[in-house]
């Protein structure tokens, strides 16, 4: 069974701080997703990664396939970044959509002004 | 372009009642899926579909049925609601079942079974 572990579970930081959220998984994957869920519940896809690094605005996502680990970084954090950040993986062998995504439990981030 | 539309947003059911959660996408996505989100747990896959006429079970399928008669629609049916089905339900779609791709999520349905 593929496990997806995120750390930390909860993170409170001051505006402007550099934020790192970590995700580890246990099996081979074809892709890793980072999602954002705001209060009110909507889920937005931030990144899909299969290797290397991606950047969008103040958000940076990296993945190390050999170590089965990914990180999501937020630079110059802002209160509007407060949300739950969710890591999800698509296992190898899901081509055909067999298993969909396996999700971590999420990291609850609060950025204080 | 509406993306993924879920209805209703909120629903209260009595134990034993049935209902259908609707999910529609207008992006011609091949892959559609239903997840439930419970406190302290990650989202869990209920059922998925890799195309019209093709559905399969996910991690927690018991108590739920699905069908995919068109590419656009993927309704989730609760045949006899139970309190354990109180949850937030999300529908999601992706362009290709084989190649994966980014997922688009609906806004969710908050279901309470009393």
CSV table of C-alpha atoms in Angstrom, one decimal:
chain,number,residue,atom,x,y,z
A,1,UNK,CA,0.0,0.0,0.0
A,2,UNK,CA,1.4,3.4,-0.9
A,3,UNK,CA,1.8,5.7,2.0
A,4,UNK,CA,2.2,9.4,1.6
A,5,UNK,CA,3.6,11.2,4.6
A,6,UNK,CA,3.6,15.0,5.0
A,7,UNK,CA,5.4,17.1,7.5
A,8,UNK,CA,4.8,19.2,9.4
A,9,UNK,CA,1.1,18.6,10.1
A,10,UNK,CA,0.7,22.2,11.3
A,11,UNK,CA,2.8,25.2,10.7
A,12,UNK,CA,2.4,28.8,11.9
A,13,UNK,CA,4.8,31.4,10.6
A,14,UNK,CA,5.2,35.2,10.3
A,15,UNK,CA,4.5,37.1,7.1
A,16,UNK,CA,7.7,37.1,4.9
A,17,UNK,CA,9.1,33.9,6.2
A,18,UNK,CA,10.4,31.1,3.9
A,19,UNK,CA,8.1,28.1,4.2
A,20,UNK,CA,9.0,24.5,3.5
A,21,UNK,CA,6.5,21.6,3.4
A,22,UNK,CA,7.8,18.1,2.9
A,23,UNK,CA,6.3,15.0,1.4
A,24,UNK,CA,7.6,11.4,1.4
A,25,UNK,CA,6.1,8.4,-0.3
A,26,UNK,CA,6.9,4.7,-0.3
A,27,UNK,CA,6.4,3.3,-3.8
A,28,UNK,CA,7.4,4.1,-7.4
A,29,UNK,CA,5.4,6.9,-8.8
A,30,UNK,CA,4.6,8.4,-12.2
A,31,UNK,CA,3.7,11.8,-10.9
A,32,UNK,CA,3.4,13.8,-7.7
A,33,UNK,CA,0.9,16.6,-7.2
A,34,UNK,CA,0.8,19.5,-4.8
A,35,UNK,CA,-2.7,20.8,-4.1
A,36,UNK,CA,-4.0,23.8,-2.1
A,37,UNK,CA,-7.2,23.8,-0.1
A,38,UNK,CA,-8.5,27.1,1.3
A,39,UNK,CA,-11.0,27.5,4.1
A,40,UNK,CA,-14.3,27.0,2.5
A,41,UNK,CA,-12.9,23.8,1.0
A,42,UNK,CA,-12.1,24.2,-2.7
A,43,UNK,CA,-9.1,22.3,-3.9
A,44,UNK,CA,-6.7,23.8,-6.5
A,45,UNK,CA,-3.9,22.0,-8.3
A,46,UNK,CA,-0.6,23.9,-7.8
A,47,UNK,CA,2.0,21.6,-9.4
A,48,UNK,CA,2.4,18.2,-11.1
A,49,UNK,CA,6.0,16.9,-11.0
A,50,UNK,CA,7.7,13.8,-12.3
A,51,UNK,CA,11.2,15.1,-11.9
A,52,UNK,CA,13.3,18.1,-11.0
A,53,UNK,CA,11.8,21.4,-10.0
A,54,UNK,CA,8.9,23.7,-11.0
A,55,UNK,CA,8.3,27.4,-10.0
A,56,UNK,CA,5.2,29.5,-10.2
A,57,UNK,CA,5.3,32.9,-8.7
A,58,UNK,CA,6.4,32.5,-5.1
A,59,UNK,CA,5.9,28.8,-5.1
A,60,UNK,CA,8.6,26.3,-5.8
A,61,UNK,CA,8.2,22.5,-5.9
A,62,UNK,CA,11.0,20.0,-6.1
A,63,UNK,CA,11.1,16.2,-6.3
A,64,UNK,CA,13.9,13.7,-5.7
A,65,UNK,CA,12.7,10.4,-7.3
A,66,UNK,CA,15.6,8.3,-5.9
A,67,UNK,CA,14.8,9.5,-2.3
A,68,UNK,CA,11.1,9.4,-2.8
A,69,UNK,CA,10.7,12.9,-1.5
A,70,UNK,CA,9.2,16.2,-2.5
A,71,UNK,CA,9.2,19.7,-1.0
A,72,UNK,CA,7.0,22.7,-1.5
A,73,UNK,CA,8.5,26.0,-0.8
A,74,UNK,CA,6.8,29.4,-0.4
A,75,UNK,CA,9.0,32.5,-0.6
A,76,UNK,CA,8.0,35.8,1.0
A,77,UNK,CA,5.0,34.2,2.6
A,78,UNK,CA,1.8,36.2,2.9
A,79,UNK,CA,-1.4,35.7,5.0
A,80,UNK,CA,-3.3,34.8,1.8
A,81,UNK,CA,-1.0,31.7,1.6
A,82,UNK,CA,-2.8,30.4,4.7
A,83,UNK,CA,-4.4,27.1,3.6
A,84,UNK,CA,-4.0,23.3,3.7
A,85,UNK,CA,-1.4,22.0,1.3
A,86,UNK,CA,-1.8,18.5,0.2
A,87,UNK,CA,0.7,16.1,-1.5
A,88,UNK,CA,-0.7,13.4,-3.7
A,89,UNK,CA,1.0,10.7,-5.8
A,90,UNK,CA,0.0,8.6,-8.8
A,91,UNK,CA,1.7,5.2,-8.5
A,92,UNK,CA,3.4,3.5,-11.4
A,93,UNK,CA,1.0,1.0,-12.8
A,94,UNK,CA,-1.9,3.4,-12.6
A,95,UNK,CA,-1.7,4.0,-16.3
A,96,UNK,CA,-5.2,3.1,-17.1
A,97,UNK,CA,-6.2,5.0,-14.1
A,98,UNK,CA,-6.2,2.0,-11.9
A,99,UNK,CA,-5.7,3.7,-8.5
A,100,UNK,CA,-6.1,7.4,-9.0
A,101,UNK,CA,-4.2,9.5,-6.5
A,102,UNK,CA,-3.1,8.6,-3.0
A,103,UNK,CA,-3.1,11.6,-0.7
A,104,UNK,CA,-1.2,12.8,2.3
A,105,UNK,CA,-3.2,14.2,5.2
A,106,UNK,CA,-2.2,17.7,4.5
A,107,UNK,CA,-0.2,20.5,6.1
A,108,UNK,CA,-2.2,23.2,7.7
A,109,UNK,CA,-0.3,26.5,7.2
A,110,UNK,CA,-1.1,29.8,8.9
A,111,UNK,CA,0.8,32.9,8.0
A,112,UNK,CA,0.3,35.7,10.6
A,113,UNK,CA,0.6,39.3,9.6
B,1,UNK,CA,-15.4,27.1,-19.3
B,2,UNK,CA,-16.9,25.9,-16.1
B,3,UNK,CA,-14.4,23.2,-15.2
B,4,UNK,CA,-15.8,20.6,-12.9
B,5,UNK,CA,-19.3,21.4,-11.5
B,6,UNK,CA,-20.6,19.5,-8.4
B,7,UNK,CA,-24.1,19.7,-7.1
B,8,UNK,CA,-25.5,20.1,-4.5
B,9,UNK,CA,-23.0,22.0,-2.3
B,10,UNK,CA,-24.7,20.9,1.0
B,11,UNK,CA,-27.1,18.1,1.8
B,12,UNK,CA,-28.6,16.6,4.9
B,13,UNK,CA,-30.0,13.1,4.6
B,14,UNK,CA,-31.8,10.8,7.0
B,15,UNK,CA,-30.4,7.3,7.5
B,16,UNK,CA,-31.7,5.0,4.8
B,17,UNK,CA,-32.4,7.7,2.2
B,18,UNK,CA,-30.9,7.6,-1.2
B,19,UNK,CA,-29.4,10.5,-3.2
B,20,UNK,CA,-27.2,11.3,-6.2
B,21,UNK,CA,-24.3,13.6,-6.1
B,22,UNK,CA,-23.8,15.2,-9.5
B,23,UNK,CA,-20.5,15.9,-11.2
B,24,UNK,CA,-20.1,17.3,-14.7
B,25,UNK,CA,-17.0,18.5,-16.6
B,26,UNK,CA,-16.8,20.5,-19.8
B,27,UNK,CA,-13.1,19.9,-20.6
B,28,UNK,CA,-13.5,16.6,-22.5
B,29,UNK,CA,-11.5,14.9,-19.8
B,30,UNK,CA,-11.1,11.1,-20.1
B,31,UNK,CA,-10.6,10.4,-16.4
B,32,UNK,CA,-13.1,11.2,-13.6
B,33,UNK,CA,-13.1,10.2,-10.0
B,34,UNK,CA,-14.8,10.6,-6.7
B,35,UNK,CA,-13.1,11.2,-3.3
B,36,UNK,CA,-14.3,11.6,0.2
B,37,UNK,CA,-12.5,13.8,2.7
B,38,UNK,CA,-12.8,13.1,6.4
B,39,UNK,CA,-11.2,14.9,9.4
B,40,UNK,CA,-7.7,13.6,10.1
B,41,UNK,CA,-7.5,11.6,6.9
B,42,UNK,CA,-6.3,12.2,3.4
B,43,UNK,CA,-8.8,12.2,0.6
B,44,UNK,CA,-9.7,8.7,-0.3
B,45,UNK,CA,-10.8,7.3,-3.7
B,46,UNK,CA,-14.3,6.0,-3.9
B,47,UNK,CA,-14.8,5.2,-7.6
B,48,UNK,CA,-13.2,6.2,-10.8
B,49,UNK,CA,-13.8,6.1,-14.6
B,50,UNK,CA,-11.3,6.0,-17.4
B,51,UNK,CA,-13.9,6.8,-20.1
B,52,UNK,CA,-17.6,6.6,-21.0
B,53,UNK,CA,-19.0,3.2,-20.1
B,54,UNK,CA,-16.0,2.2,-17.9
B,55,UNK,CA,-16.0,2.5,-14.1
B,56,UNK,CA,-14.1,0.8,-11.3
B,57,UNK,CA,-13.8,0.7,-7.6
B,58,UNK,CA,-11.3,2.7,-5.5
B,59,UNK,CA,-10.2,2.4,-1.9
B,60,UNK,CA,-13.6,2.9,-0.2
B,61,UNK,CA,-16.4,1.9,-2.6
B,62,UNK,CA,-18.9,0.2,-0.3
B,63,UNK,CA,-22.3,2.0,-0.2
B,64,UNK,CA,-21.7,3.9,-3.4
B,65,UNK,CA,-22.5,3.3,-7.0
B,66,UNK,CA,-21.4,5.2,-10.1
B,67,UNK,CA,-22.1,5.2,-13.8
B,68,UNK,CA,-20.5,7.0,-16.8
B,69,UNK,CA,-22.9,7.2,-19.7
B,70,UNK,CA,-21.3,10.3,-21.2
B,71,UNK,CA,-17.8,11.8,-21.1
B,72,UNK,CA,-19.1,14.8,-19.3
B,73,UNK,CA,-21.1,13.3,-16.4
B,74,UNK,CA,-20.1,11.1,-13.5
B,75,UNK,CA,-22.8,10.9,-10.8
B,76,UNK,CA,-22.2,9.2,-7.4
B,77,UNK,CA,-25.2,7.4,-5.9
B,78,UNK,CA,-25.7,6.6,-2.2
B,79,UNK,CA,-28.3,3.8,-2.2
B,80,UNK,CA,-29.1,3.8,1.5
B,81,UNK,CA,-27.3,6.5,3.4
B,82,UNK,CA,-25.5,5.7,6.7
B,83,UNK,CA,-24.0,8.1,9.3
B,84,UNK,CA,-20.6,6.8,8.3
B,85,UNK,CA,-21.1,8.4,4.9
B,86,UNK,CA,-21.1,11.9,6.5
B,87,UNK,CA,-18.2,13.5,4.7
B,88,UNK,CA,-17.1,16.1,2.2
B,89,UNK,CA,-17.1,14.6,-1.3
B,90,UNK,CA,-15.0,15.8,-4.2
B,91,UNK,CA,-15.2,15.0,-7.9
B,92,UNK,CA,-12.0,15.4,-9.9
B,93,UNK,CA,-11.1,15.0,-13.6
B,94,UNK,CA,-8.0,14.6,-15.6
B,95,UNK,CA,-7.3,14.8,-19.3
B,96,UNK,CA,-5.8,11.3,-19.8
B,97,UNK,CA,-6.2,8.2,-17.7
B,98,UNK,CA,-3.0,6.7,-19.2
B,99,UNK,CA,-0.7,9.7,-19.2
B,100,UNK,CA,-2.1,11.3,-16.1
B,101,UNK,CA,-2.0,15.1,-16.1
B,102,UNK,CA,-3.2,17.8,-13.8
B,103,UNK,CA,-6.3,17.3,-11.9
B,104,UNK,CA,-9.3,19.7,-11.8
B,105,UNK,CA,-11.5,19.4,-8.7
B,106,UNK,CA,-15.1,20.4,-8.1
B,107,UNK,CA,-16.0,22.6,-5.2
B,108,UNK,CA,-17.2,19.8,-3.0
B,109,UNK,CA,-20.4,18.5,-1.5
B,110,UNK,CA,-20.8,18.6,2.3
B,111,UNK,CA,-23.0,15.6,3.2
B,112,UNK,CA,-24.5,15.0,6.6
B,113,UNK,CA,-26.4,11.8,7.4
B,114,UNK,CA,-28.5,11.9,10.5
